[in-house]
């Protein structure tokens, strides 16, 4: 199953106001920008990320068709571990596969223990849509 990462704006300007269901963010010029639709092939997890100081990108939101979770503790995205070979951040959402999504989920769950149950449920739906709950 495919998953996607999508840009949600600059961290300092947007993270404090990020809420489940968000459809916009503020650009560096202060204008409101509409988040594009998620790509049709992203049937699994959809991960919103923001750019923090120093050109660092952090996962801030994980969602699927049933849940929209704003992470209490953003997670630094390691492009090799969390995106896969040859994948880069860009204006269009980045499609990732199960292996890299699984690694990102591991780090998101570890960094957000107070959201563990809901994150594990979302991970289960995204990575094991037909099997029993695990972990």
N, CA, C and O atoms as a MOPAC input file, in Angstrom:
PM7 MOZYME 1SCF
protein

 N      0.84900 1    -1.17400 1     0.00000 1
 C      0.00000 1     0.00000 1     0.00000 1
 C      0.89700 1     1.24100 1     0.00000 1
 O      1.97000 1     1.23400 1     0.60400 1
 N      0.46800 1     2.27500 1    -0.66000 1
 C      1.24200 1     3.51500 1    -0.71400 1
 C      0.74900 1     4.51100 1     0.33000 1
 O     -0.42300 1     4.53100 1     0.70700 1
 N      1.68000 1     5.32800 1     0.77400 1
 C      1.44200 1     6.35500 1     1.78600 1
 C      2.01200 1     7.66100 1     1.22800 1
 O      2.72500 1     7.63800 1     0.22500 1
 N      1.71500 1     8.78500 1     1.85400 1
 C      2.21300 1    10.05300 1     1.32500 1
 C      2.64100 1    11.00500 1     2.43700 1
 O      2.10900 1    10.99100 1     3.54700 1
 N      3.62200 1    11.83000 1     2.09100 1
 C      4.07400 1    12.93900 1     2.93100 1
 C      3.70400 1    14.22500 1     2.19900 1
 O      3.91300 1    14.33600 1     0.99100 1
 N      3.14800 1    15.20800 1     2.93900 1
 C      2.76400 1    16.47100 1     2.31200 1
 C      3.18500 1    17.65200 1     3.18500 1
 O      3.05500 1    17.63200 1     4.40900 1
 N      3.69200 1    18.67400 1     2.51000 1
 C      4.13000 1    19.90100 1     3.15300 1
 C      2.94900 1    20.65100 1     3.76200 1
 O      1.91500 1    20.83200 1     3.11800 1
 N      3.11800 1    21.08900 1     5.02200 1
 C      2.08500 1    21.82600 1     5.74600 1
 C      2.58300 1    23.20300 1     6.21900 1
 O      2.02100 1    23.77100 1     7.15500 1
 N      3.62300 1    23.73600 1     5.58300 1
 C      4.10500 1    25.06800 1     5.90800 1
 C      5.28700 1    25.10300 1     6.85800 1
 O      5.85100 1    24.07200 1     7.22500 1
 N      5.64200 1    26.31200 1     7.24100 1
 C      6.73400 1    26.51600 1     8.19100 1
 C      6.29200 1    26.17500 1     9.60600 1
 O      5.17200 1    26.48800 1    10.01000 1
 N      7.16500 1    25.54500 1    10.34000 1
 C      6.83600 1    25.04800 1    11.67200 1
 C      6.46200 1    26.16700 1    12.64800 1
 O      5.39000 1    26.12100 1    13.25200 1
 N      7.32100 1    27.15900 1    12.80700 1
 C      7.07800 1    28.20400 1    13.81900 1
 C      5.77000 1    28.94200 1    13.58800 1
 O      5.08100 1    29.29500 1    14.54500 1
 N      5.42600 1    29.17500 1    12.35400 1
 C      4.21400 1    29.92500 1    12.01900 1
 C      2.95000 1    29.06600 1    12.11600 1
 O      1.89000 1    29.57800 1    12.47500 1
 N      3.04500 1    27.77200 1    11.80100 1
 C      1.84500 1    26.94500 1    11.63400 1
 C      1.58400 1    25.89500 1    12.70600 1
 O      0.42500 1    25.57800 1    12.97600 1
 N      2.61400 1    25.35500 1    13.31700 1
 C      2.39300 1    24.25800 1    14.26000 1
 C      1.52200 1    24.65100 1    15.46000 1
 O      0.66000 1    23.86600 1    15.85700 1
 N      1.71600 1    25.83300 1    16.05000 1
 C      0.89300 1    26.17000 1    17.21900 1
 C     -0.62000 1    26.15600 1    16.95000 1
 O     -1.40400 1    25.92900 1    17.87200 1
 N     -1.03000 1    26.39300 1    15.71800 1
 C     -2.45400 1    26.44000 1    15.37700 1
 C     -2.94800 1    25.19300 1    14.65100 1
 O     -4.11700 1    25.12700 1    14.27100 1
 N     -2.08200 1    24.20600 1    14.45100 1
 C     -2.47000 1    22.99800 1    13.71800 1
 C     -3.50300 1    22.20500 1    14.50600 1
 O     -3.31900 1    21.93300 1    15.69200 1
 N     -4.57900 1    21.84200 1    13.84400 1
 C     -5.67100 1    21.07300 1    14.44600 1
 C     -6.08300 1    19.96100 1    13.48400 1
 O     -5.86300 1    20.07800 1    12.27800 1
 N     -6.67600 1    18.88600 1    14.00000 1
 C     -7.22800 1    17.86600 1    13.10200 1
 C     -8.21000 1    18.52200 1    12.13300 1
 O     -8.95300 1    19.43300 1    12.49800 1
 N     -8.19500 1    18.04400 1    10.90600 1
 C     -9.09100 1    18.59600 1     9.89500 1
 C     -8.54600 1    19.80900 1     9.16800 1
 O     -9.22000 1    20.35500 1     8.29500 1
 N     -7.33900 1    20.24500 1     9.50700 1
 C     -6.76100 1    21.43600 1     8.87200 1
 C     -6.73500 1    21.27500 1     7.35600 1
 O     -6.38000 1    20.21300 1     6.84300 1
 N     -7.10800 1    22.32100 1     6.65200 1
 C     -7.08500 1    22.33500 1     5.18600 1
 C     -6.23700 1    23.47400 1     4.63800 1
 O     -6.08500 1    23.61800 1     3.42500 1
 N     -5.67600 1    24.29700 1     5.55800 1
 C     -4.85100 1    25.42800 1     5.12600 1
 C     -3.63700 1    25.56700 1     6.03300 1
 O     -3.56200 1    24.97100 1     7.10800 1
 N     -2.68300 1    26.37900 1     5.56200 1
 C     -1.54000 1    26.80300 1     6.37700 1
 C     -1.15900 1    28.19600 1     5.91500 1
 O     -1.64100 1    28.66500 1     4.88400 1
 N     -0.30100 1    28.85700 1     6.67000 1
 C      0.14600 1    30.20100 1     6.30700 1
 C      1.54600 1    30.12800 1     5.71100 1
 O      2.44800 1    29.50800 1     6.27600 1
 N      1.71000 1    30.77600 1     4.55300 1
 C      3.00400 1    30.82700 1     3.88600 1
 C      3.93100 1    31.80100 1     4.59700 1
 O      3.51400 1    32.51000 1     5.51300 1
 N      5.17900 1    31.83100 1     4.17500 1
 C      6.16800 1    32.71800 1     4.80300 1
 C      5.80400 1    34.18300 1     4.63100 1
 O      6.27400 1    35.02600 1     5.39500 1
 N      4.96900 1    34.50800 1     3.63600 1
 C      4.52000 1    35.88100 1     3.42100 1
 C      3.26000 1    36.20500 1     4.22400 1
 O      2.73000 1    37.31300 1     4.14300 1
 N      2.78600 1    35.22300 1     5.00000 1
 C      1.60200 1    35.42800 1     5.82700 1
 C      0.29000 1    35.07700 1     5.14400 1
 O     -0.75500 1    35.05400 1     5.79400 1
 N      0.32600 1    34.80100 1     3.83700 1
 C     -0.91000 1    34.48000 1     3.13000 1
 C     -1.36500 1    33.05500 1     3.46400 1
 O     -0.55600 1    32.17300 1     3.75200 1
 N     -2.67000 1    32.86500 1     3.41700 1
 C     -3.21900 1    31.54600 1     3.68800 1
 C     -3.14000 1    30.69700 1     2.42300 1
 O     -3.51600 1    31.14200 1     1.33800 1
 N     -2.64800 1    29.47800 1     2.57500 1
 C     -2.50100 1    28.55100 1     1.45600 1
 C     -3.39000 1    27.33600 1     1.70100 1
 O     -3.48800 1    26.85000 1     2.82700 1
 N     -4.01600 1    26.86200 1     0.67700 1
 C     -4.87300 1    25.68200 1     0.78100 1
 C     -4.03500 1    24.43800 1     0.53800 1
 O     -3.27800 1    24.36400 1    -0.42900 1
 N     -4.18000 1    23.46100 1     1.42700 1
 C     -3.49600 1    22.18800 1     1.23100 1
 C     -4.14000 1    21.47900 1     0.04100 1
 O     -5.36600 1    21.42900 1    -0.05800 1
 N     -3.32600 1    20.93300 1    -0.86200 1
 C     -3.91900 1    20.20000 1    -1.98400 1
 C     -4.54400 1    18.89100 1    -1.50000 1
 O     -4.30700 1    18.45500 1    -0.37400 1
 N     -5.33200 1    18.28400 1    -2.35600 1
 C     -5.88000 1    16.96900 1    -2.03400 1
 C     -4.73500 1    15.96800 1    -1.95900 1
 O     -3.71800 1    16.10800 1    -2.63900 1
 N     -4.92000 1    14.97100 1    -1.13000 1
 C     -3.93600 1    13.89200 1    -1.05200 1
 C     -4.01200 1    13.09200 1    -2.34600 1
 O     -5.09300 1    12.95100 1    -2.91900 1
 N     -2.88300 1    12.56800 1    -2.81700 1
 C     -2.90300 1    11.78100 1    -4.05400 1
 C     -3.76500 1    10.52900 1    -3.89800 1
 O     -3.80300 1     9.92200 1    -2.82800 1
 N     -4.44900 1    10.15300 1    -4.96200 1
 C     -5.34300 1     8.99200 1    -4.93200 1
 C     -4.61200 1     7.71200 1    -4.56000 1
 O     -5.19000 1     6.83200 1    -3.92200 1
 N     -3.34000 1     7.59600 1    -4.95500 1
 C     -2.60200 1     6.36100 1    -4.65300 1
 C     -2.19900 1     6.23700 1    -3.18800 1
 O     -1.75900 1     5.17000 1    -2.76000 1
 N     -2.34200 1     7.30900 1    -2.41400 1
 C     -2.00600 1     7.27700 1    -0.98400 1
 C     -3.19900 1     6.72600 1    -0.20900 1
 O     -3.93500 1     7.47400 1     0.43400 1
 N     -3.37600 1     5.42500 1    -0.27900 1
 C     -4.50000 1     4.76300 1     0.37800 1
 C     -4.21800 1     4.43300 1     1.83500 1
 O     -5.14500 1     4.10500 1     2.57600 1
 N     -2.97300 1     4.51100 1     2.26200 1
 C     -2.59800 1     4.19100 1     3.63500 1
 C     -2.50500 1     5.44800 1     4.48600 1
 O     -3.43600 1     6.25200 1     4.53200 1
 N     -1.37900 1     5.60400 1     5.15300 1
 C     -1.16400 1     6.75800 1     6.03100 1
 C     -0.81800 1     7.98800 1     5.20300 1
 O     -0.17800 1     7.90600 1     4.15400 1
 N     -1.26300 1     9.12500 1     5.71100 1
 C     -0.92200 1    10.41100 1     5.11700 1
 C     -0.26000 1    11.22200 1     6.22500 1
 O     -0.82900 1    11.40300 1     7.30100 1
 N      0.92800 1    11.70100 1     5.95400 1
 C      1.73200 1    12.37000 1     6.97600 1
 C      1.97700 1    13.81100 1     6.55800 1
 O      2.53100 1    14.07500 1     5.49100 1
 N      1.55700 1    14.74200 1     7.41000 1
 C      1.83000 1    16.14400 1     7.17200 1
 C      3.15800 1    16.49600 1     7.81900 1
 O      3.44500 1    16.06800 1     8.93800 1
 N      3.96800 1    17.27600 1     7.11300 1
 C      5.25000 1    17.70300 1     7.67600 1
 C      5.41600 1    19.20600 1     7.50500 1
 O      4.80300 1    19.82700 1     6.63700 1
 N      6.26500 1    19.77200 1     8.36000 1
 C      6.56300 1    21.20200 1     8.31500 1
 C      8.06800 1    21.40600 1     8.28900 1
 O      8.83900 1    20.54000 1     8.70300 1
 N      8.46400 1    22.56200 1     7.79600 1
 C      9.87600 1    22.90200 1     7.75200 1
 C     10.23600 1    23.72000 1     8.99100 1
 O      9.68200 1    24.79300 1     9.23100 1
 N     11.17600 1    23.18600 1     9.76900 1
 C     11.67000 1    23.86600 1    10.96100 1
 C     12.95500 1    24.61400 1    10.59600 1
 O     13.46300 1    24.48300 1     9.48200 1
 N     13.46300 1    25.38400 1    11.52500 1
 C     14.69700 1    26.13100 1    11.28900 1
 C     15.81800 1    25.20400 1    10.84100 1
 O     15.90400 1    24.05700 1    11.27900 1
 N     16.67000 1    25.71200 1     9.96700 1
 C     17.80200 1    24.94000 1     9.50500 1
 C     17.46500 1    23.92700 1     8.42700 1
 O     18.18400 1    22.94200 1     8.25700 1
 N     16.36700 1    24.15600 1     7.68900 1
 C     15.95600 1    23.23500 1     6.62100 1
 C     15.74800 1    21.81400 1     7.13100 1
 O     16.05600 1    20.83900 1     6.44500 1
 N     15.22400 1    21.72000 1     8.33800 1
 C     14.88900 1    20.42000 1     8.91400 1
 C     13.38400 1    20.23400 1     8.74700 1
 O     12.60700 1    21.17200 1     8.92500 1
 N     12.98900 1    19.02400 1     8.40800 1
 C     11.58200 1    18.73000 1     8.19100 1
 C     11.09200 1    17.78400 1     9.27200 1
 O     11.74400 1    16.79100 1     9.59300 1
 N      9.92500 1    18.11300 1     9.83200 1
 C      9.37900 1    17.33100 1    10.93900 1
 C      7.94900 1    16.88300 1    10.63500 1
 O      7.13000 1    17.64800 1    10.12600 1
 N      7.67700 1    15.61700 1    10.96500 1
 C      6.31500 1    15.10300 1    10.84800 1
 C      5.49600 1    15.70400 1    11.98200 1
 O      5.92000 1    15.68000 1    13.13700 1
 N      4.32600 1    16.24400 1    11.65500 1
 C      3.49000 1    16.91800 1    12.65000 1
 C      2.07200 1    16.36900 1    12.73300 1
 O      1.33400 1    16.66800 1    13.67200 1
 N      1.70100 1    15.56500 1    11.74500 1
 C      0.30700 1    15.11000 1    11.64000 1
 C      0.27700 1    13.77700 1    10.89900 1
 O      0.95800 1    13.60300 1     9.88800 1
 N     -0.51300 1    12.84500 1    11.40600 1
 C     -0.67600 1    11.54300 1    10.75900 1
 C     -2.17900 1    11.30200 1    10.63700 1
 O     -2.91800 1    11.43900 1    11.61100 1
 N     -2.62300 1    10.94200 1     9.43500 1
 C     -4.04800 1    10.73900 1     9.25300 1
 C     -4.33800 1     9.63100 1     8.24700 1
 O     -3.48700 1     9.23800 1     7.44900 1
 N     -5.56400 1     9.15000 1     8.32000 1
 C     -6.10700 1     8.22000 1     7.34000 1
 C     -7.58700 1     8.54500 1     7.22000 1
 O     -8.01300 1     9.62900 1     7.61900 1
 N     -8.37100 1     7.63400 1     6.68100 1
 C     -9.79700 1     7.91100 1     6.50000 1
 C    -10.58300 1     7.93300 1     7.81000 1
 O    -11.70900 1     8.42900 1     7.84200 1
 N    -10.00300 1     7.40200 1     8.89400 1
 C    -10.70700 1     7.31700 1    10.17000 1
 C    -10.19200 1     8.25400 1    11.26000 1
 O    -10.93100 1     8.57500 1    12.19100 1
 N     -8.96500 1     8.69000 1    11.16200 1
 C     -8.38200 1     9.50500 1    12.23800 1
 C     -7.46500 1    10.57500 1    11.66200 1
 O     -6.90700 1    10.42800 1    10.57500 1
 N     -7.32700 1    11.64700 1    12.42000 1
 C     -6.44600 1    12.75600 1    12.06700 1
 C     -5.74900 1    13.15400 1    13.36400 1
 O     -6.35200 1    13.79400 1    14.22600 1
 N     -4.49000 1    12.77900 1    13.50000 1
 C     -3.76300 1    12.94700 1    14.75700 1
 C     -2.67300 1    13.99600 1    14.59200 1
 O     -1.75300 1    13.82200 1    13.79200 1
 N     -2.77700 1    15.08700 1    15.34700 1
 C     -1.71900 1    16.08100 1    15.39200 1
 C     -0.74900 1    15.61000 1    16.47500 1
 O     -1.13900 1    15.42400 1    17.62800 1
 N      0.50000 1    15.42100 1    16.10200 1
 C      1.49300 1    14.89800 1    17.03000 1
 C      1.83700 1    15.91900 1    18.10400 1
 O      2.10500 1    17.08300 1    17.80600 1
 N      1.82700 1    15.47900 1    19.33800 1
 C      2.20900 1    16.37600 1    20.43900 1
 C      3.69200 1    16.68400 1    20.39700 1
 O      4.13300 1    17.75400 1    20.81900 1
 N      4.46000 1    15.72700 1    19.88000 1
 C      5.90600 1    15.89400 1    19.76000 1
 C      6.29800 1    15.59500 1    18.30800 1
 O      6.37400 1    14.43000 1    17.91800 1
 N      6.54500 1    16.63200 1    17.51100 1
 C      6.94000 1    16.41300 1    16.11800 1
 C      8.19000 1    15.52500 1    16.02700 1
 O      9.00300 1    15.46200 1    16.95000 1
 N      8.31000 1    14.85000 1    14.89600 1
 C      9.40700 1    13.90600 1    14.69100 1
 C     10.23500 1    14.34300 1    13.48800 1
 O      9.70900 1    14.54600 1    12.39300 1
 N     11.53900 1    14.48500 1    13.71100 1
 C     12.45900 1    14.85200 1    12.63700 1
 C     12.43900 1    13.75300 1    11.57700 1
 O     12.60200 1    12.57500 1    11.89500 1
 N     12.24100 1    14.13800 1    10.32800 1
 C     12.20500 1    13.17300 1     9.23800 1
 C     13.61900 1    12.93800 1     8.72900 1
 O     14.30500 1    13.86500 1     8.29800 1
 N     14.03800 1    11.68900 1     8.78800 1
 C     15.32500 1    11.24100 1     8.23800 1
 C     14.99600 1    10.75100 1     6.82400 1
 O     14.34700 1     9.71800 1     6.66000 1
 N     15.43700 1    11.48300 1     5.81700 1
 C     15.01600 1    11.17600 1     4.44600 1
 C     15.36300 1     9.75200 1     4.01800 1
 O     14.58500 1     9.13400 1     3.29200 1
 N     16.49000 1     9.21900 1     4.43600 1
 C     16.85800 1     7.86000 1     4.05700 1
 C     15.95500 1     6.84300 1     4.74200 1
 O     15.44600 1     5.92800 1     4.09500 1
 N     15.75800 1     6.99700 1     6.03100 1
 C     14.98000 1     6.03700 1     6.81500 1
 C     13.47000 1     6.15900 1     6.57700 1
 O     12.76600 1     5.15100 1     6.52000 1
 N     12.98000 1     7.38300 1     6.44100 1
 C     11.54300 1     7.62200 1     6.40600 1
 C     10.95100 1     7.85700 1     5.01000 1
 O      9.73100 1     7.90700 1     4.85700 1
 N     11.80500 1     8.00000 1     3.99800 1
 C     11.28500 1     8.28000 1     2.65400 1
 C     11.72100 1     7.23900 1     1.63000 1
 O     10.97100 1     6.91900 1     0.70800 1
 N     12.91300 1     6.71900 1     1.78600 1
 C     13.40900 1     5.72600 1     0.84400 1
 C     14.34800 1     6.32600 1    -0.18200 1
 O     14.43800 1     7.54300 1    -0.34000 1
 N     15.03900 1     5.44700 1    -0.86800 1
 C     16.04100 1     5.84000 1    -1.84900 1
 C     15.43400 1     6.67700 1    -2.97200 1
 O     14.42600 1     6.30400 1    -3.57300 1
 N     16.07100 1     7.81300 1    -3.24000 1
 C     15.66700 1     8.65400 1    -4.35300 1
 C     14.45800 1     9.54200 1    -4.10100 1
 O     14.05500 1    10.29100 1    -4.99100 1
 N     13.87400 1     9.48000 1    -2.92200 1
 C     12.70500 1    10.30700 1    -2.60700 1
 C     13.18300 1    11.63100 1    -2.00700 1
 O     14.14700 1    11.67100 1    -1.24300 1
 N     12.49000 1    12.70600 1    -2.37000 1
 C     12.85400 1    14.02900 1    -1.86100 1
 C     11.60600 1    14.82300 1    -1.51300 1
 O     10.50700 1    14.52600 1    -1.98300 1
 N     11.79700 1    15.83300 1    -0.68400 1
 C     10.71600 1    16.75800 1    -0.38100 1
 C     10.48600 1    17.64200 1    -1.59900 1
 O     11.43000 1    18.00100 1    -2.30300 1
 N      9.23800 1    17.98700 1    -1.84100 1
 C      8.94700 1    18.84700 1    -2.97200 1
 C      7.57300 1    19.47100 1    -2.84900 1
 O      6.87200 1    19.28600 1    -1.85300 1
 N      7.20300 1    20.20800 1    -3.87300 1
 C      5.90900 1    20.88800 1    -3.87400 1
 C      4.75600 1    19.89300 1    -3.94400 1
 O      3.68100 1    20.14800 1    -3.40200 1
 N      4.97400 1    18.77400 1    -4.60300 1
 C      3.95500 1    17.72900 1    -4.70200 1
 C      4.15100 1    16.73500 1    -3.56100 1
 O      5.27700 1    16.54900 1    -3.10100 1
 N      3.08600 1    16.09700 1    -3.09500 1
 C      3.23800 1    15.08000 1    -2.05300 1
 C      4.21500 1    13.98900 1    -2.49300 1
 O      4.29000 1    13.64000 1    -3.67100 1
 N      4.94800 1    13.46800 1    -1.53500 1
 C      5.92200 1    12.40700 1    -1.78000 1
 C      5.29100 1    11.07300 1    -1.41500 1
 O      4.84200 1    10.88400 1    -0.28400 1
 N      5.25700 1    10.15600 1    -2.36000 1
 C      4.70300 1     8.82500 1    -2.11500 1
 C      5.79400 1     7.94700 1    -1.50400 1
 O      6.92000 1     7.90400 1    -1.99800 1
 N      5.44500 1     7.24600 1    -0.42100 1
 C      6.36800 1     6.30600 1     0.20700 1
 C      5.67500 1     4.95000 1     0.33100 1
 O      4.45000 1     4.85400 1     0.26800 1
 N      6.47000 1     3.92600 1     0.50400 1
 C      5.94400 1     2.56500 1     0.58600 1
 C      5.92600 1     2.07600 1     2.03400 1
 O      6.36900 1     2.77500 1     2.94500 1
 N      5.41100 1     0.87400 1     2.22600 1
 C      5.21800 1     0.31100 1     3.57100 1
 C      6.48000 1     0.31900 1     4.42900 1
 O      6.42300 1     0.69300 1     5.60000 1
 N      7.61000 1    -0.08500 1     3.87100 1
 C      8.83400 1    -0.20500 1     4.66100 1
 C      9.23700 1     1.12300 1     5.30800 1
 O      9.55600 1     1.17000 1     6.49600 1
 N      9.21900 1     2.18300 1     4.53000 1
 C      9.61200 1     3.48000 1     5.08700 1
 C      8.50400 1     4.05500 1     5.97400 1
 O      8.79300 1     4.72600 1     6.96400 1
 N      7.25200 1     3.79800 1     5.62800 1
 C      6.15100 1     4.24800 1     6.49300 1
 C      6.24000 1     3.54400 1     7.84900 1
 O      6.00000 1     4.16300 1     8.88500 1
 N      6.58000 1     2.26700 1     7.84500 1
 C      6.71700 1     1.50400 1     9.09500 1
 C      7.81400 1     2.12400 1     9.97700 1
 O      7.63200 1     2.26300 1    11.18700 1
 N      8.93500 1     2.48900 1     9.37700 1
 C     10.02700 1     3.11300 1    10.13100 1
 C      9.59000 1     4.45700 1    10.71200 1
 O      9.91500 1     4.77600 1    11.85600 1
 N      8.86400 1     5.23300 1     9.93300 1
 C      8.37600 1     6.52000 1    10.42800 1
 C      7.39500 1     6.31500 1    11.57900 1
 O      7.45900 1     7.02900 1    12.58000 1
 N      6.49200 1     5.35200 1    11.44500 1
 C      5.55900 1     5.05000 1    12.53200 1
 C      6.30700 1     4.65800 1    13.80300 1
 O      5.93800 1     5.10400 1    14.89000 1
 N      7.34600 1     3.83700 1    13.69300 1
 C      8.12400 1     3.43300 1    14.86900 1
 C      8.62600 1     4.66600 1    15.61400 1
 O      8.50500 1     4.75500 1    16.83600 1
 N      9.18600 1     5.60900 1    14.87400 1
 C      9.74300 1     6.80500 1    15.49800 1
 C      8.65900 1     7.73500 1    16.03500 1
 O      8.82900 1     8.34400 1    17.09100 1
 N      7.55500 1     7.84300 1    15.31900 1
 C      6.43800 1     8.68500 1    15.76800 1
 C      5.85200 1     8.13700 1    17.06800 1
 O      5.58200 1     8.89500 1    18.00000 1
 N      5.65800 1     6.82800 1    17.12700 1
 C      5.09200 1     6.21300 1    18.32900 1
 C      6.05500 1     6.33500 1    19.50700 1
 O      5.63500 1     6.62200 1    20.62900 1
 N      7.33300 1     6.12000 1    19.25500 1
 C      8.32800 1     6.23900 1    20.33400 1
 C      8.36800 1     7.66000 1    20.89700 1
 O      8.49600 1     7.84300 1    22.10800 1
 N      8.25900 1     8.64500 1    20.04300 1
 C      8.35000 1    10.05700 1    20.47300 1
 C      7.04800 1    10.57200 1    21.08100 1
 O      7.05400 1    11.60600 1    21.74900 1
 N      5.93200 1     9.87200 1    20.86400 1
 C      4.61700 1    10.31900 1    21.32500 1
 C      3.91300 1     9.23600 1    22.13000 1
 O      2.85100 1     8.76500 1    21.72500 1
 N      4.48900 1     8.82900 1    23.27400 1
 C      3.90400 1     7.72000 1    24.03300 1
 C      2.48500 1     8.00700 1    24.52500 1
 O      1.69600 1     7.07500 1    24.68400 1
 N      2.14700 1     9.26000 1    24.76500 1
 C      0.80300 1     9.59000 1    25.24300 1
 C     -0.25500 1     9.43900 1    24.15100 1
 O     -1.45000 1     9.44400 1    24.44300 1
 N      0.17400 1     9.30500 1    22.90300 1
 C     -0.74300 1     9.09700 1    21.78000 1
 C     -0.59200 1     7.68800 1    21.19400 1
 O     -1.09600 1     7.39300 1    20.11000 1
 N      0.09500 1     6.85100 1    21.91600 1
 C      0.45600 1     5.51400 1    21.44400 1
 C     -0.73600 1     4.70100 1    20.92100 1
 O     -0.67500 1     4.17000 1    19.81300 1
 N     -1.79400 1     4.60000 1    21.68600 1
 C     -2.92700 1     3.75600 1    21.30100 1
 C     -3.53100 1     4.19900 1    19.97400 1
 O     -3.76900 1     3.36900 1    19.09700 1
 N     -3.77900 1     5.48100 1    19.81900 1
 C     -4.39400 1     5.94100 1    18.56900 1
 C     -3.42200 1     5.85300 1    17.39300 1
 O     -3.84600 1     5.60700 1    16.26300 1
 N     -2.12700 1     6.04900 1    17.64200 1
 C     -1.14100 1     5.91700 1    16.57100 1
 C     -0.98200 1     4.46100 1    16.13800 1
 O     -0.84500 1     4.17900 1    14.94700 1
 N     -0.99900 1     3.53900 1    17.09700 1
 C     -0.90200 1     2.11600 1    16.75400 1
 C     -2.13300 1     1.68300 1    15.95400 1
 O     -2.01400 1     0.91100 1    15.00400 1
 N     -3.29800 1     2.17100 1    16.33100 1
 C     -4.51200 1     1.83200 1    15.58700 1
 C     -4.42200 1     2.34100 1    14.14900 1
 O     -4.78900 1     1.62700 1    13.21600 1
 N     -3.94300 1     3.55400 1    13.96800 1
 C     -3.80500 1     4.10600 1    12.62500 1
 C     -2.75100 1     3.31900 1    11.84700 1
 O     -2.96100 1     2.99300 1    10.67900 1
 N     -1.62600 1     3.01400 1    12.48100 1
 C     -0.58100 1     2.22500 1    11.82800 1
 C     -1.13700 1     0.87400 1    11.37800 1
 O     -0.86400 1     0.41500 1    10.26900 1
 N     -1.90800 1     0.25600 1    12.24300 1
 C     -2.49500 1    -1.04900 1    11.91100 1
 C     -3.38800 1    -0.95600 1    10.67300 1
 O     -3.29400 1    -1.79200 1     9.77400 1
 N     -4.24000 1     0.04500 1    10.62700 1
 C     -5.12000 1     0.21100 1     9.46800 1
 C     -4.31200 1     0.46700 1     8.19400 1
 O     -4.65300 1    -0.04000 1     7.12500 1
 N     -3.24600 1     1.25300 1     8.31300 1
 C     -2.45300 1     1.63400 1     7.15200 1
 C     -1.54400 1     0.51500 1     6.64600 1
 O     -1.36500 1     0.35600 1     5.43800 1
 N     -0.97400 1    -0.25600 1     7.56400 1
 C      0.01200 1    -1.25000 1     7.16100 1
 C     -0.52100 1    -2.68000 1     7.13100 1
 O      0.07300 1    -3.54300 1     6.48500 1
 N     -1.61500 1    -2.93900 1     7.80800 1
 C     -2.18200 1    -4.28700 1     7.87200 1
 C     -3.69800 1    -4.20200 1     7.69800 1
 O     -4.44300 1    -4.57400 1     8.60600 1
 N     -4.15800 1    -3.72600 1     6.56200 1
 C     -5.60400 1    -3.49000 1     6.41800 1
 C     -6.46000 1    -4.74200 1     6.53500 1
 O     -7.66400 1    -4.61900 1     6.75900 1
 N     -5.90000 1    -5.94200 1     6.39400 1
 C     -6.70400 1    -7.14900 1     6.46600 1
 C     -6.42600 1    -8.00000 1     7.70400 1
 O     -7.18900 1    -8.92100 1     7.99900 1
 N     -5.32900 1    -7.70200 1     8.44400 1
 C     -4.92000 1    -8.58100 1     9.53700 1
 C     -5.32700 1    -8.10000 1    10.89800 1
 O     -5.86100 1    -6.99800 1    11.02400 1
 N     -5.09000 1    -8.90500 1    11.94500 1
 C     -5.42600 1    -8.53000 1    13.30600 1
 C     -4.46900 1    -7.47200 1    13.86000 1
 O     -3.33900 1    -7.33500 1    13.39100 1
 N     -4.93500 1    -6.73100 1    14.85800 1
 C     -4.10300 1    -5.70300 1    15.49500 1
 C     -2.85600 1    -6.33400 1    16.08100 1
 O     -2.88500 1    -7.46500 1    16.56600 1
 N     -1.76400 1    -5.59500 1    16.03200 1
 C     -0.51300 1    -6.11300 1    16.57700 1
 C      0.18400 1    -5.04100 1    17.39600 1
 O     -0.18800 1    -3.86800 1    17.38700 1
 N      1.20000 1    -5.48800 1    18.09700 1
 C      2.08400 1    -4.67500 1    18.94400 1
 C      1.37700 1    -4.17900 1    20.14300 1
 O      1.97000 1    -3.47900 1    20.96400 1

